[in-house]
């Protein structure tokens, strides 16, 4: 069965960087785009960007341009999201999500989420 | 505020029918982009409920339905059950902003 397993919770100080991993299993990793979405406490979902593991194409929300990097390791079937220059407003649960087949940008499977806390 | 507008909360008694609206604009829903719905129980990841405006993934009961018209979409749940209590989010694509979500609606089963 399809699974996306994310790395554990992180605590960072302002100005630091965080790298969250998302290990995929149960399907062909290079055939599906992986998106990253975050959710601040009590807030809605916020799209950050995506990577196509098959051809390395990426796209990012303008809000995070310059601060976010999304990469992948095909041998490990793992996608990574790195966010730099962290501030307190970046405290959130970060999710990876698989984009379903068929051209629609819809997320059929989600990781369990990774809580990133930014605090001095 | 979010690009897609949802009511902050809705409620209904067991067995009743509720609807949740999702209002966008000409650059997203009104441009013809599909609307999708997710259910999120607090503390867990979102779960896909409706995709492509009206389609249910396998495992989602047929008392859940979606519709879309013009710049808006709606999620309906009939025969409300206690297990439906959760937060619901609509999602679409915006030609200027890429992927966009609604602000979320908290469903309370009375």
Short mmCIF file of N, CA, C and O in Angstrom, two decimals, chain A residues 16-64:
data_model
loop_
_atom_site.label_atom_id
_atom_site.label_comp_id
_atom_site.label_asym_id
_atom_site.label_seq_id
_atom_site.Cartn_x
_atom_site.Cartn_y
_atom_site.Cartn_z
N UNK A 16 18.08 29.52 11.71
CA UNK A 16 18.58 28.19 11.33
C UNK A 16 17.81 27.65 10.13
O UNK A 16 16.88 28.28 9.62
N UNK A 17 18.21 26.47 9.69
CA UNK A 17 17.53 25.75 8.61
C UNK A 17 17.01 24.43 9.13
O UNK A 17 17.52 23.90 10.13
N UNK A 18 16.00 23.90 8.44
CA UNK A 18 15.47 22.58 8.79
C UNK A 18 15.30 21.80 7.50
O UNK A 18 14.95 22.35 6.46
N UNK A 19 15.55 20.49 7.58
CA UNK A 19 15.37 19.61 6.43
C UNK A 19 14.47 18.46 6.85
O UNK A 19 14.80 17.71 7.77
N UNK A 20 13.35 18.33 6.18
CA UNK A 20 12.36 17.30 6.49
C UNK A 20 12.37 16.27 5.36
O UNK A 20 12.40 16.63 4.18
N UNK A 21 12.34 15.00 5.73
CA UNK A 21 12.35 13.94 4.73
C UNK A 21 10.99 13.26 4.63
O UNK A 21 10.19 13.29 5.56
N UNK A 22 10.77 12.64 3.48
CA UNK A 22 9.48 11.99 3.17
C UNK A 22 9.80 10.73 2.36
O UNK A 22 10.11 10.82 1.17
N UNK A 23 9.77 9.58 3.04
CA UNK A 23 10.11 8.33 2.35
C UNK A 23 8.86 7.69 1.78
O UNK A 23 7.92 7.38 2.52
N UNK A 24 8.89 7.45 0.49
CA UNK A 24 7.75 6.88 -0.22
C UNK A 24 7.92 5.37 -0.40
O UNK A 24 9.03 4.88 -0.63
N UNK A 25 6.81 4.66 -0.31
CA UNK A 25 6.82 3.22 -0.56
C UNK A 25 5.48 2.79 -1.11
O UNK A 25 4.48 3.50 -0.96
N UNK A 26 5.47 1.64 -1.77
CA UNK A 26 4.21 1.09 -2.27
C UNK A 26 3.83 1.54 -3.67
O UNK A 26 2.74 1.19 -4.14
N UNK A 27 4.69 2.31 -4.32
CA UNK A 27 4.42 2.75 -5.69
C UNK A 27 5.74 3.15 -6.35
O UNK A 27 6.78 3.20 -5.69
N UNK A 28 5.70 3.43 -7.65
CA UNK A 28 6.90 3.84 -8.37
C UNK A 28 7.20 5.30 -8.09
O UNK A 28 6.49 6.20 -8.55
N UNK A 29 8.24 5.53 -7.32
CA UNK A 29 8.56 6.86 -6.78
C UNK A 29 8.69 7.91 -7.87
O UNK A 29 8.25 9.05 -7.71
N UNK A 30 9.30 7.55 -8.99
CA UNK A 30 9.58 8.54 -10.03
C UNK A 30 8.36 8.87 -10.90
O UNK A 30 8.44 9.74 -11.78
N UNK A 31 7.25 8.22 -10.65
CA UNK A 31 6.06 8.42 -11.49
C UNK A 31 5.07 9.43 -10.95
O UNK A 31 4.09 9.77 -11.62
N UNK A 32 5.28 9.92 -9.73
CA UNK A 32 4.32 10.82 -9.10
C UNK A 32 5.04 12.03 -8.50
O UNK A 32 6.04 11.89 -7.80
N UNK A 33 4.45 13.20 -8.75
CA UNK A 33 4.98 14.43 -8.18
C UNK A 33 4.70 14.47 -6.67
O UNK A 33 3.63 14.03 -6.22
N UNK A 34 5.65 14.97 -5.92
CA UNK A 34 5.51 15.16 -4.47
C UNK A 34 5.39 16.65 -4.17
O UNK A 34 6.22 17.45 -4.63
N UNK A 35 4.38 17.01 -3.42
CA UNK A 35 4.17 18.39 -2.98
C UNK A 35 4.46 18.51 -1.49
O UNK A 35 4.37 17.53 -0.75
N UNK A 36 4.76 19.73 -1.06
CA UNK A 36 4.92 20.05 0.36
C UNK A 36 3.90 21.11 0.74
O UNK A 36 3.75 22.13 0.05
N UNK A 37 3.21 20.85 1.86
CA UNK A 37 2.15 21.71 2.36
C UNK A 37 2.39 21.88 3.85
O UNK A 37 2.74 20.92 4.53
N UNK A 38 2.19 23.09 4.37
CA UNK A 38 2.37 23.27 5.80
C UNK A 38 1.10 23.82 6.44
O UNK A 38 0.22 24.36 5.76
N UNK A 39 1.02 23.64 7.76
CA UNK A 39 -0.15 24.08 8.51
C UNK A 39 0.32 24.63 9.85
O UNK A 39 0.74 23.88 10.73
N UNK A 40 0.25 25.95 10.00
CA UNK A 40 0.58 26.59 11.27
C UNK A 40 -0.51 26.26 12.29
O UNK A 40 -1.64 25.93 11.90
N UNK A 41 -0.20 26.34 13.57
CA UNK A 41 -1.18 25.98 14.61
C UNK A 41 -2.49 26.74 14.45
O UNK A 41 -2.50 27.97 14.35
N UNK A 42 -3.60 25.99 14.35
CA UNK A 42 -4.92 26.60 14.23
C UNK A 42 -5.21 27.25 12.89
O UNK A 42 -6.24 27.92 12.75
N UNK A 43 -4.33 27.06 11.92
CA UNK A 43 -4.48 27.72 10.62
C UNK A 43 -4.81 26.73 9.51
O UNK A 43 -4.85 25.52 9.73
N UNK A 44 -5.04 27.29 8.32
CA UNK A 44 -5.36 26.44 7.19
C UNK A 44 -4.09 25.86 6.56
O UNK A 44 -2.98 26.09 7.03
N UNK A 45 -4.27 25.09 5.51
CA UNK A 45 -3.17 24.48 4.79
C UNK A 45 -2.56 25.50 3.83
O UNK A 45 -3.27 26.33 3.24
N UNK A 46 -1.24 25.43 3.68
CA UNK A 46 -0.53 26.39 2.85
C UNK A 46 0.44 25.64 1.94
O UNK A 46 1.34 24.95 2.42
N UNK A 47 0.27 25.81 0.63
CA UNK A 47 1.12 25.10 -0.32
C UNK A 47 2.48 25.77 -0.41
O UNK A 47 2.60 26.99 -0.47
N UNK A 48 3.54 24.92 -0.46
CA UNK A 48 4.90 25.44 -0.50
C UNK A 48 5.58 25.20 -1.84
O UNK A 48 6.30 26.06 -2.35
N UNK A 49 5.40 24.02 -2.41
CA UNK A 49 6.09 23.72 -3.67
C UNK A 49 6.02 22.25 -4.00
O UNK A 49 5.43 21.46 -3.26
N UNK A 50 6.58 21.89 -5.15
CA UNK A 50 6.59 20.48 -5.56
C UNK A 50 7.86 20.10 -6.27
O UNK A 50 8.61 20.96 -6.74
N UNK A 51 8.09 18.79 -6.36
CA UNK A 51 9.17 18.24 -7.14
C UNK A 51 8.66 17.06 -7.94
O UNK A 51 7.84 16.28 -7.45
N UNK A 52 9.10 16.96 -9.17
CA UNK A 52 8.85 15.78 -9.98
C UNK A 52 10.08 14.89 -9.84
O UNK A 52 11.13 15.21 -10.39
N UNK A 53 9.97 13.80 -9.07
CA UNK A 53 11.16 12.96 -8.85
C UNK A 53 11.70 12.34 -10.13
O UNK A 53 12.85 11.93 -10.17
N UNK A 54 10.87 12.29 -11.17
CA UNK A 54 11.31 11.66 -12.41
C UNK A 54 12.24 12.53 -13.23
O UNK A 54 13.19 12.02 -13.85
N UNK A 55 11.98 13.85 -13.24
CA UNK A 55 12.82 14.72 -14.07
C UNK A 55 13.45 15.88 -13.29
O UNK A 55 14.09 16.74 -13.88
N UNK A 56 13.25 15.90 -11.99
CA UNK A 56 13.83 16.91 -11.08
C UNK A 56 13.22 18.31 -11.24
O UNK A 56 13.70 19.24 -10.61
N UNK A 57 12.19 18.46 -12.05
CA UNK A 57 11.53 19.76 -12.13
C UNK A 57 10.95 20.13 -10.78
O UNK A 57 10.43 19.28 -10.05
N UNK A 58 11.03 21.43 -10.45
CA UNK A 58 10.45 21.93 -9.20
C UNK A 58 9.70 23.22 -9.47
O UNK A 58 9.92 23.90 -10.46
N UNK A 59 8.78 23.54 -8.56
CA UNK A 59 8.09 24.82 -8.59
C UNK A 59 7.78 25.19 -7.15
O UNK A 59 7.43 24.33 -6.35
N UNK A 60 7.90 26.49 -6.84
CA UNK A 60 7.70 26.93 -5.46
C UNK A 60 6.69 28.06 -5.39
O UNK A 60 6.56 28.86 -6.32
N UNK A 61 6.03 28.15 -4.25
CA UNK A 61 5.19 29.31 -3.98
C UNK A 61 6.08 30.54 -3.92
O UNK A 61 7.17 30.50 -3.36
N UNK A 62 5.58 31.64 -4.45
CA UNK A 62 6.35 32.89 -4.41
C UNK A 62 6.70 33.28 -2.98
O UNK A 62 7.75 33.87 -2.72
N UNK A 63 5.82 32.90 -2.05
CA UNK A 63 6.05 33.27 -0.65
C UNK A 63 7.35 32.67 -0.12
O UNK A 63 8.01 33.26 0.74
N UNK A 64 7.73 31.49 -0.60
CA UNK A 64 8.89 30.79 -0.07
C UNK A 64 10.08 30.81 -1.02
O UNK A 64 11.14 30.26 -0.71
#
